[in-house]
Amino acid sequence: ELKVEQNPLFLSMQEGKNYTIYCNYSTTSDRLYWYRQDPGKSLESLFVLLSNGAVKQEGRLMASLDTKARLSTLHITAAVHDLSATYFCAARSGGGADGLTFGKGTHLIIQP
Amino acid sequence: NAGVMQNPRHLVRRRGQEARLRCSPMKGHSHVYWYRQLPEEGLKFMVYLQKENIIDESGMPKERFSAEFPKEGPSILRIQQVVRGDSAAYFCASSPFEKNEQYFGPGTRLTVT
């Protein structure tokens, strides 16, 4: 059974700082997703990572995937207040199962 | 192209009543997924449907919950005889193909009193 663990679950940081959110998954996954969720809102897709060594960047966010270590990271560079949200990673086990397995989320607060 | 639509956005039911949640996928999408999110938790997969077929219901509780995606009309998640523990946000996602990116709707927040 695929399990996804994120850490930290809660992160408070100051504007301008850098930080990394980690996402470990337990069994082989054929793709890894990162989503953002604002309070009371739906999930916004940030990145889809398909292969080992994949790196994607959008603005101050960069995601990477190491399939051998079963690890994905979401790196935040020079954080700004607008990035405050909950970030989820999700993996798909592949094969016949198409549902995603989510981590518990990282609640990120960026203080001015 | 409108996104995934869900209604109602908020639903209040008393214990023992039935809840019906609707999901209209994006235009051209024939794959629908339902997820449940409890407070302060990640989303949990419930069921995956294609038109008129349930493909994977491994995350559905064995009793009181059912889902359908008819040839015409929205996908429906039905919860019979609701209990307080059913209070959660229920999200629907759709994709155009199997193994493709899933696009999420705004969710239905169910409160059982």
Short mmCIF file of C-alpha atoms in Angstrom, two decimals:
data_model
loop_
_atom_site.label_atom_id
_atom_site.label_comp_id
_atom_site.label_asym_id
_atom_site.label_seq_id
_atom_site.Cartn_x
_atom_site.Cartn_y
_atom_site.Cartn_z
CA GLU A 1 0.00 0.00 0.00
CA LEU A 2 1.34 3.37 -1.00
CA LYS A 3 1.93 5.79 1.86
CA VAL A 4 3.00 9.42 1.52
CA GLU A 5 4.63 11.36 4.32
CA GLN A 6 5.37 15.06 4.34
CA ASN A 7 7.49 17.04 6.68
CA PRO A 8 7.33 19.39 8.29
CA LEU A 9 3.57 19.50 8.83
CA PHE A 10 3.74 23.05 10.07
CA LEU A 11 6.20 25.74 9.09
CA SER A 12 6.37 29.36 10.11
CA MET A 13 9.00 31.43 8.39
CA GLN A 14 9.91 35.00 7.67
CA GLU A 15 9.74 36.70 4.32
CA GLY A 16 12.95 36.51 2.38
CA LYS A 17 14.04 33.15 3.78
CA ASN A 18 14.49 29.87 1.93
CA TYR A 19 13.05 26.57 2.99
CA THR A 20 12.32 23.05 1.75
CA ILE A 21 9.31 20.77 2.23
CA TYR A 22 10.01 17.04 1.96
CA CYS A 23 7.75 14.33 0.62
CA ASN A 24 8.61 10.65 1.01
CA TYR A 25 6.56 7.85 -0.49
CA SER A 26 6.72 4.20 0.40
CA THR A 27 6.41 2.24 -2.84
CA THR A 28 7.00 2.77 -6.51
CA SER A 29 5.04 5.67 -7.94
CA ASP A 30 4.86 6.68 -11.56
CA ARG A 31 4.21 10.34 -10.90
CA LEU A 32 4.32 12.87 -8.10
CA TYR A 33 2.13 15.95 -7.73
CA TRP A 34 2.35 19.11 -5.69
CA TYR A 35 -0.80 21.09 -4.88
CA ARG A 36 -1.53 24.29 -3.05
CA GLN A 37 -4.67 24.82 -0.98
CA ASP A 38 -5.80 28.12 0.51
CA PRO A 39 -8.18 27.98 3.51
CA GLY A 40 -11.67 26.88 2.47
CA LYS A 41 -10.63 26.54 -1.16
CA SER A 42 -9.94 23.77 -3.61
CA LEU A 43 -6.58 22.42 -4.69
CA GLU A 44 -4.48 24.26 -7.22
CA SER A 45 -2.05 22.13 -9.21
CA LEU A 46 1.54 23.37 -8.95
CA PHE A 47 3.75 20.66 -10.43
CA VAL A 48 3.60 17.19 -11.95
CA LEU A 49 6.87 15.26 -11.82
CA LEU A 50 7.17 12.21 -14.02
CA SER A 51 10.71 10.91 -14.01
CA ASN A 52 13.80 10.56 -11.88
CA GLY A 53 15.76 13.78 -11.69
CA ALA A 54 12.83 15.89 -12.87
CA VAL A 55 13.02 19.50 -11.74
CA LYS A 56 10.35 22.11 -12.34
CA GLN A 57 10.28 25.75 -11.33
CA GLU A 58 7.56 28.35 -11.20
CA GLY A 59 8.41 31.69 -9.67
CA ARG A 60 9.77 31.18 -6.17
CA LEU A 61 8.81 27.49 -6.06
CA MET A 62 10.92 24.63 -7.35
CA ALA A 63 10.06 20.95 -7.17
CA SER A 64 12.29 17.96 -7.73
CA LEU A 65 11.94 14.20 -7.78
CA ASP A 66 14.36 11.41 -6.85
CA THR A 67 12.61 8.13 -7.63
CA LYS A 68 15.44 6.01 -6.25
CA ALA A 69 15.17 7.66 -2.85
CA ARG A 70 11.38 7.92 -3.23
CA LEU A 71 11.67 11.57 -2.31
CA SER A 72 10.31 14.79 -3.71
CA THR A 73 11.12 18.27 -2.45
CA LEU A 74 9.41 21.62 -2.80
CA HIS A 75 11.87 24.44 -2.33
CA ILE A 76 10.77 27.97 -1.56
CA THR A 77 13.18 30.76 -2.42
CA ALA A 78 12.97 34.20 -0.80
CA ALA A 79 9.50 33.54 0.58
CA VAL A 80 6.78 36.18 0.34
CA HIS A 81 3.56 36.42 2.34
CA ASP A 82 1.41 35.42 -0.66
CA LEU A 83 2.91 31.95 -0.54
CA SER A 84 1.21 31.26 2.80
CA ALA A 85 -1.01 28.22 2.22
CA THR A 86 -1.12 24.47 2.80
CA TYR A 87 0.98 22.46 0.36
CA PHE A 88 0.21 18.84 -0.42
CA CYS A 89 2.21 16.27 -2.25
CA ALA A 90 0.43 13.30 -3.79
CA ALA A 91 1.64 10.16 -5.49
CA ARG A 92 0.00 7.69 -7.78
CA SER A 93 0.90 4.06 -7.46
CA GLY A 94 0.34 3.30 -11.10
CA GLY A 95 -0.80 0.01 -12.50
CA GLY A 96 -4.55 -0.19 -12.43
CA ALA A 97 -4.99 2.26 -9.57
CA ASP A 98 -5.51 5.83 -10.67
CA GLY A 99 -6.49 7.45 -7.39
CA LEU A 100 -3.92 9.69 -5.73
CA THR A 101 -2.49 9.16 -2.26
CA PHE A 102 -1.94 12.45 -0.46
CA GLY A 103 0.36 13.48 2.32
CA LYS A 104 -1.12 15.26 5.32
CA GLY A 105 -0.01 18.62 4.01
CA THR A 106 2.42 21.29 5.15
CA HIS A 107 0.76 24.33 6.66
CA LEU A 108 3.04 27.20 5.70
CA ILE A 109 2.82 30.63 7.30
CA ILE A 110 5.09 33.37 6.01
CA GLN A 111 5.36 36.35 8.25
CA PRO A 112 6.31 39.80 7.05
CA ASN B 1 -13.88 26.07 -20.68
CA ALA B 2 -15.51 25.88 -17.30
CA GLY B 3 -13.66 23.96 -14.64
CA VAL B 4 -14.93 21.09 -12.54
CA MET B 5 -18.21 22.08 -10.92
CA GLN B 6 -19.60 20.76 -7.69
CA ASN B 7 -22.87 21.46 -5.98
CA PRO B 8 -23.97 22.21 -3.49
CA ARG B 9 -20.94 24.00 -2.09
CA HIS B 10 -22.25 23.64 1.45
CA LEU B 11 -24.67 21.03 2.70
CA VAL B 12 -26.10 20.59 6.17
CA ARG B 13 -27.83 17.35 7.08
CA ARG B 14 -29.19 15.92 10.29
CA ARG B 15 -28.05 12.51 11.42
CA GLY B 16 -29.91 9.80 9.55
CA GLN B 17 -30.68 11.88 6.46
CA GLU B 18 -29.27 11.31 3.00
CA ALA B 19 -26.65 13.52 1.34
CA ARG B 20 -26.30 13.79 -2.43
CA LEU B 21 -23.22 15.49 -3.82
CA ARG B 22 -22.93 16.34 -7.50
CA CYS B 23 -19.91 16.74 -9.71
CA SER B 24 -19.83 17.92 -13.32
CA PRO B 25 -16.42 17.22 -14.85
CA MET B 26 -14.63 19.56 -17.18
CA LYS B 27 -15.86 19.45 -20.76
CA GLY B 28 -14.33 16.51 -22.57
CA HIS B 29 -13.35 14.71 -19.37
CA SER B 30 -14.80 11.25 -18.88
CA HIS B 31 -12.87 10.22 -15.76
CA VAL B 32 -14.09 11.31 -12.34
CA TYR B 33 -12.52 10.83 -8.91
CA TRP B 34 -13.98 11.52 -5.47
CA TYR B 35 -11.87 12.38 -2.43
CA ARG B 36 -12.73 13.18 1.17
CA GLN B 37 -10.83 15.66 3.32
CA LEU B 38 -11.26 15.64 7.08
CA PRO B 39 -10.25 18.77 9.01
CA GLU B 40 -6.49 19.30 9.11
CA GLU B 41 -5.91 16.18 6.99
CA GLY B 42 -4.89 15.39 3.44
CA LEU B 43 -7.34 14.13 0.88
CA LYS B 44 -8.29 10.46 0.90
CA PHE B 45 -9.19 8.74 -2.33
CA MET B 46 -12.67 7.23 -2.37
CA VAL B 47 -13.69 6.15 -5.84
CA TYR B 48 -12.76 6.41 -9.51
CA LEU B 49 -15.43 6.27 -12.20
CA GLN B 50 -15.72 6.46 -15.93
CA LYS B 51 -19.01 6.93 -17.69
CA GLU B 52 -21.41 4.25 -16.42
CA ASN B 53 -18.59 2.28 -14.77
CA ILE B 54 -16.97 2.14 -11.37
CA ILE B 55 -13.29 1.45 -11.99
CA ASP B 56 -11.86 1.55 -8.47
CA GLU B 57 -13.85 1.88 -5.27
CA SER B 58 -11.13 0.71 -2.92
CA GLY B 59 -11.42 3.86 -0.78
CA MET B 60 -15.17 3.80 -0.34
CA PRO B 61 -16.62 2.82 3.03
CA LYS B 62 -18.39 -0.49 2.66
CA GLU B 63 -21.75 0.75 3.89
CA ARG B 64 -23.93 3.81 3.26
CA PHE B 65 -21.72 5.27 0.50
CA SER B 66 -22.31 4.84 -3.22
CA ALA B 67 -21.25 6.63 -6.38
CA GLU B 68 -22.39 6.74 -9.95
CA PHE B 69 -21.47 8.49 -13.17
CA PRO B 70 -24.34 8.02 -15.62
CA LYS B 71 -24.13 8.35 -19.36
CA GLU B 72 -25.84 11.71 -19.11
CA GLY B 73 -25.56 14.15 -16.25
CA PRO B 74 -23.19 14.66 -13.35
CA SER B 75 -21.47 12.15 -11.14
CA ILE B 76 -23.27 11.64 -7.84
CA LEU B 77 -21.79 10.67 -4.49
CA ARG B 78 -24.56 9.47 -2.21
CA ILE B 79 -24.29 9.03 1.53
CA GLN B 80 -27.22 7.36 3.23
CA GLN B 81 -28.08 7.73 6.91
CA VAL B 82 -25.33 10.26 7.55
CA VAL B 83 -23.47 10.31 10.85
CA ARG B 84 -21.40 13.08 12.44
CA GLY B 85 -18.19 11.40 11.27
CA ASP B 86 -19.23 12.01 7.67
CA SER B 87 -18.72 15.75 8.16
CA ALA B 88 -15.90 16.65 5.80
CA ALA B 89 -15.08 18.37 2.55
CA TYR B 90 -15.72 16.17 -0.47
CA PHE B 91 -13.74 16.98 -3.58
CA CYS B 92 -14.30 15.76 -7.08
CA ALA B 93 -11.59 15.73 -9.73
CA SER B 94 -11.75 14.95 -13.42
CA SER B 95 -9.28 14.07 -16.15
CA PRO B 96 -9.57 13.52 -19.89
CA PHE B 97 -7.70 10.22 -19.89
CA GLU B 98 -6.61 7.55 -17.52
CA LYS B 99 -3.28 8.31 -15.82
CA ASN B 100 -3.62 11.99 -16.66
CA GLU B 101 -3.49 15.03 -14.44
CA GLN B 102 -6.55 15.46 -12.24
CA TYR B 103 -8.30 18.82 -11.99
CA PHE B 104 -10.12 19.50 -8.77
CA GLY B 105 -13.49 21.10 -8.18
CA PRO B 106 -14.24 23.61 -5.39
CA GLY B 107 -15.54 20.92 -3.05
CA THR B 108 -18.74 20.34 -1.09
CA ARG B 109 -18.52 20.93 2.62
CA LEU B 110 -20.88 18.57 4.39
CA THR B 111 -21.88 19.24 7.97
CA VAL B 112 -23.87 16.65 9.86
CA THR B 113 -25.70 17.98 12.91
#
